[in-house]
C-alpha cells in the first residue's frame, strides 16, 4: 500500500515531467543536424558561363565601396583629392581612374595596388618554377602562351631557373583607362630578386646566386567593367627602361 507521501511525490514527478515535455518539445523528424564547425563548406558558386578574369587579388571580393569625395563645409576650402597617394589630381592617371570608378562604384585604387603587388610576386615565382597551372589562372591567353612557350624552351634545353623574391620596393600606377567595356591599369614595378639559371649539369649559366638585382617591369591588368567577378588578369608585360 502506498502512503500519502509516496502518492504526493509521484504526483509531483508526473507534473514536472509534463511541464518539461511542454517546454522542451518533442522530436518531429524535421530537426536540423547538429552543427559541426569542422565540416566541409559548400564551394562558392561561380558566375553563370564561367569567368576568365582570374588574377585573384587578395580580398578582392570584400573590397569596400569608396565614397565620393566629401564636399568641404566651407566652399572656399579645396575639395579633397580622390586618389591621394595614387595619382595627382587632374593628371591623366587620375582621369583614367575616375572613368573606371564611374562604372565601378566599388573600385578602390589602393586596394588594387595591394592586389597587383601580390599578383606580381606570384607570377614571377610561378614562371621561375615552370608552374603552368598557376600561371594559367593568372594570365590572359596571349600572355600565358608566351610564358608557356618560354618555359617549354627552357625545359627542352634541360635548364632550371631559380628565383628568390627579396622584396617589392615600388608599385605605381602609370596609366589607367577604359577601352570599350574593359578597364585597363598599367603598373610599374621595382623589385629585388636573386635569380639564376642552371644547365643540366647544375652549372650557373645566367645570373648570380649571391647577387640581389633590381628588376623593373611594366605590367597591364584588365577586367570587364560591370562583371560579377571582381578579379583582374595580366594582359601585357614589358621591361621598364
CSV table of N, CA, C and O in Angstrom, one decimal, residues 51-103:
chain,number,residue,atom,x,y,z
A,51,UNK,N,34.2,32.2,-65.9
A,51,UNK,CA,34.9,33.5,-65.9
A,51,UNK,C,36.4,33.3,-66.2
A,51,UNK,O,37.0,32.3,-65.8
A,52,UNK,N,37.0,34.2,-67.0
A,52,UNK,CA,38.4,34.1,-67.3
A,52,UNK,C,39.2,35.3,-66.7
A,52,UNK,O,40.3,35.5,-67.0
A,53,UNK,N,38.6,36.0,-65.8
A,53,UNK,CA,39.2,37.1,-65.2
A,53,UNK,C,39.7,36.6,-63.8
A,53,UNK,O,39.0,36.7,-62.8
A,54,UNK,N,40.9,36.1,-63.8
A,54,UNK,CA,41.3,35.3,-62.6
A,54,UNK,C,42.6,35.7,-62.0
A,54,UNK,O,43.3,34.9,-61.4
A,55,UNK,N,43.0,37.0,-62.0
A,55,UNK,CA,44.0,37.4,-61.2
A,55,UNK,C,43.4,37.6,-59.8
A,55,UNK,O,42.7,38.6,-59.6
A,56,UNK,N,43.7,36.7,-58.9
A,56,UNK,CA,43.0,36.7,-57.6
A,56,UNK,C,43.6,37.6,-56.7
A,56,UNK,O,44.5,37.3,-55.9
A,57,UNK,N,43.2,38.9,-56.7
A,57,UNK,CA,43.8,39.8,-55.8
A,57,UNK,C,43.2,39.6,-54.4
A,57,UNK,O,42.0,39.4,-54.2
A,58,UNK,N,44.1,39.5,-53.4
A,58,UNK,CA,43.6,39.2,-52.1
A,58,UNK,C,42.5,40.1,-51.6
A,58,UNK,O,42.6,41.3,-51.6
A,59,UNK,N,41.4,39.4,-51.1
A,59,UNK,CA,40.3,40.2,-50.6
A,59,UNK,C,39.5,41.0,-51.6
A,59,UNK,O,38.8,41.9,-51.3
A,60,UNK,N,39.7,40.6,-52.9
A,60,UNK,CA,39.0,41.4,-53.9
A,60,UNK,C,37.5,41.4,-53.8
A,60,UNK,O,36.8,42.4,-54.0
A,61,UNK,N,37.0,40.3,-53.3
A,61,UNK,CA,35.5,40.2,-53.2
A,61,UNK,C,35.0,41.0,-52.1
A,61,UNK,O,33.8,41.4,-52.0
A,62,UNK,N,35.9,41.4,-51.1
A,62,UNK,CA,35.5,42.1,-50.0
A,62,UNK,C,35.9,43.6,-50.0
A,62,UNK,O,35.9,44.3,-49.1
A,63,UNK,N,36.3,44.0,-51.2
A,63,UNK,CA,36.8,45.4,-51.3
A,63,UNK,C,35.6,46.4,-51.0
A,63,UNK,O,34.6,46.3,-51.6
A,64,UNK,N,35.9,47.3,-50.1
A,64,UNK,CA,34.8,48.2,-49.7
A,64,UNK,C,34.5,49.3,-50.8
A,64,UNK,O,35.5,49.7,-51.5
A,65,UNK,N,33.3,49.6,-50.9
A,65,UNK,CA,33.0,50.7,-51.9
A,65,UNK,C,33.5,52.0,-51.4
A,65,UNK,O,33.4,52.4,-50.2
A,66,UNK,N,34.2,52.8,-52.2
A,66,UNK,CA,34.8,54.0,-51.8
A,66,UNK,C,33.7,55.1,-51.9
A,66,UNK,O,33.1,55.2,-52.9
A,67,UNK,N,33.6,56.0,-50.9
A,67,UNK,CA,32.6,57.0,-51.0
A,67,UNK,C,33.1,58.1,-51.9
A,67,UNK,O,34.3,58.3,-52.2
A,68,UNK,N,32.2,58.9,-52.4
A,68,UNK,CA,32.5,60.0,-53.2
A,68,UNK,C,33.2,61.0,-52.3
A,68,UNK,O,33.0,61.1,-51.1
A,69,UNK,N,34.1,61.9,-52.8
A,69,UNK,CA,34.8,62.8,-52.0
A,69,UNK,C,33.8,63.7,-51.3
A,69,UNK,O,32.8,64.2,-51.9
A,70,UNK,N,34.0,64.0,-50.0
A,70,UNK,CA,33.1,64.8,-49.2
A,70,UNK,C,33.4,66.3,-49.5
A,70,UNK,O,34.5,66.7,-49.5
A,71,UNK,N,32.3,66.9,-49.8
A,71,UNK,CA,32.4,68.4,-50.1
A,71,UNK,C,32.7,69.1,-48.8
A,71,UNK,O,32.1,68.8,-47.8
A,72,UNK,N,33.7,70.0,-48.8
A,72,UNK,CA,34.0,70.8,-47.6
A,72,UNK,C,32.9,71.7,-47.2
A,72,UNK,O,32.1,72.1,-48.0
A,73,UNK,N,32.8,71.9,-45.9
A,73,UNK,CA,31.7,72.7,-45.4
A,73,UNK,C,31.9,74.1,-45.8
A,73,UNK,O,30.9,74.8,-46.1
A,74,UNK,N,33.1,74.6,-45.9
A,74,UNK,CA,33.4,75.9,-46.4
A,74,UNK,C,33.7,75.8,-47.9
A,74,UNK,O,34.6,75.2,-48.3
A,75,UNK,N,32.9,76.5,-48.7
A,75,UNK,CA,33.0,76.4,-50.2
A,75,UNK,C,34.4,77.0,-50.7
A,75,UNK,O,34.8,76.7,-51.8
A,76,UNK,N,35.0,77.7,-49.8
A,76,UNK,CA,36.3,78.3,-50.2
A,76,UNK,C,37.5,77.3,-50.0
A,76,UNK,O,38.6,77.5,-50.5
A,77,UNK,N,37.2,76.2,-49.2
A,77,UNK,CA,38.2,75.2,-49.0
A,77,UNK,C,38.3,74.3,-50.2
A,77,UNK,O,37.3,74.0,-50.9
A,78,UNK,N,39.6,73.9,-50.5
A,78,UNK,CA,39.7,73.0,-51.7
A,78,UNK,C,39.1,71.6,-51.4
A,78,UNK,O,39.0,71.1,-50.3
A,79,UNK,N,38.5,71.1,-52.5
A,79,UNK,CA,37.9,69.8,-52.4
A,79,UNK,C,39.0,68.7,-52.3
A,79,UNK,O,40.0,68.7,-53.0
A,80,UNK,N,38.8,67.7,-51.3
A,80,UNK,CA,39.9,66.7,-51.1
A,80,UNK,C,40.1,65.9,-52.4
A,80,UNK,O,39.1,65.5,-53.0
A,81,UNK,N,41.3,65.6,-52.7
A,81,UNK,CA,41.6,64.7,-53.8
A,81,UNK,C,41.2,63.3,-53.6
A,81,UNK,O,41.3,62.7,-52.5
A,82,UNK,N,40.6,62.7,-54.7
A,82,UNK,CA,40.1,61.4,-54.5
A,82,UNK,C,41.1,60.3,-54.5
A,82,UNK,O,41.0,59.3,-53.9
A,83,UNK,N,42.2,60.5,-55.3
A,83,UNK,CA,43.2,59.5,-55.5
A,83,UNK,C,44.5,59.9,-54.8
A,83,UNK,O,45.6,59.6,-55.3
A,84,UNK,N,44.4,60.5,-53.6
A,84,UNK,CA,45.6,60.8,-52.8
A,84,UNK,C,46.5,59.6,-52.6
A,84,UNK,O,46.1,58.6,-52.2
A,85,UNK,N,47.8,59.8,-52.9
A,85,UNK,CA,48.8,58.7,-52.7
A,85,UNK,C,48.8,57.8,-53.9
A,85,UNK,O,49.7,56.9,-53.9
A,86,UNK,N,48.0,58.0,-54.9
A,86,UNK,CA,48.0,57.1,-56.0
A,86,UNK,C,48.3,57.9,-57.3
A,86,UNK,O,49.1,57.5,-58.1
A,87,UNK,N,47.6,59.0,-57.5
A,87,UNK,CA,47.7,59.8,-58.7
A,87,UNK,C,47.4,61.3,-58.3
A,87,UNK,O,46.6,61.6,-57.4
A,88,UNK,N,48.1,62.2,-59.0
A,88,UNK,CA,47.9,63.6,-58.8
A,88,UNK,C,46.6,64.0,-59.4
A,88,UNK,O,46.2,63.6,-60.5
A,89,UNK,N,45.9,64.9,-58.7
A,89,UNK,CA,44.6,65.4,-59.1
A,89,UNK,C,44.7,66.1,-60.5
A,89,UNK,O,45.6,66.9,-60.6
A,90,UNK,N,43.9,65.7,-61.4
A,90,UNK,CA,43.9,66.3,-62.7
A,90,UNK,C,44.9,65.7,-63.7
A,90,UNK,O,44.9,66.1,-64.9
A,91,UNK,N,45.7,64.7,-63.2
A,91,UNK,CA,46.6,64.0,-64.1
A,91,UNK,C,45.9,63.0,-65.0
A,91,UNK,O,44.7,62.6,-64.7
A,92,UNK,N,46.5,62.6,-66.1
A,92,UNK,CA,45.9,61.5,-66.9
A,92,UNK,C,45.5,60.3,-66.2
A,92,UNK,O,44.5,59.6,-66.4
A,93,UNK,N,46.4,59.9,-65.2
A,93,UNK,CA,46.1,58.7,-64.4
A,93,UNK,C,44.8,58.9,-63.6
A,93,UNK,O,44.0,58.0,-63.5
A,94,UNK,N,44.7,60.1,-62.9
A,94,UNK,CA,43.5,60.4,-62.1
A,94,UNK,C,42.3,60.4,-63.0
A,94,UNK,O,41.2,59.9,-62.6
A,95,UNK,N,42.4,60.9,-64.2
A,95,UNK,CA,41.3,61.0,-65.1
A,95,UNK,C,40.8,59.6,-65.5
A,95,UNK,O,39.6,59.2,-65.5
A,96,UNK,N,41.8,58.7,-65.7
A,96,UNK,CA,41.5,57.3,-66.1
A,96,UNK,C,40.9,56.6,-64.9
A,96,UNK,O,39.9,55.8,-65.1
A,97,UNK,N,41.4,56.8,-63.7
A,97,UNK,CA,40.8,56.2,-62.5
A,97,UNK,C,39.4,56.6,-62.3
A,97,UNK,O,38.5,55.9,-61.9
A,98,UNK,N,39.1,57.9,-62.6
A,98,UNK,CA,37.8,58.5,-62.5
A,98,UNK,C,36.8,57.7,-63.4
A,98,UNK,O,35.7,57.4,-63.1
A,99,UNK,N,37.3,57.5,-64.7
A,99,UNK,CA,36.5,56.9,-65.7
A,99,UNK,C,36.1,55.4,-65.2
A,99,UNK,O,35.0,55.0,-65.5
A,100,UNK,N,37.1,54.8,-64.6
A,100,UNK,CA,36.8,53.4,-64.1
A,100,UNK,C,35.8,53.4,-63.0
A,100,UNK,O,34.9,52.7,-62.9
A,101,UNK,N,36.0,54.4,-62.0
A,101,UNK,CA,35.1,54.5,-60.9
A,101,UNK,C,33.7,54.8,-61.2
A,101,UNK,O,32.8,54.5,-60.5
A,102,UNK,N,33.5,55.5,-62.3
A,102,UNK,CA,32.2,55.9,-62.7
A,102,UNK,C,31.3,54.6,-63.0
A,102,UNK,O,30.2,54.5,-62.7
A,103,UNK,N,32.0,53.6,-63.6
A,103,UNK,CA,31.3,52.4,-63.9
A,103,UNK,C,31.5,51.3,-62.9
A,103,UNK,O,30.8,50.3,-62.9
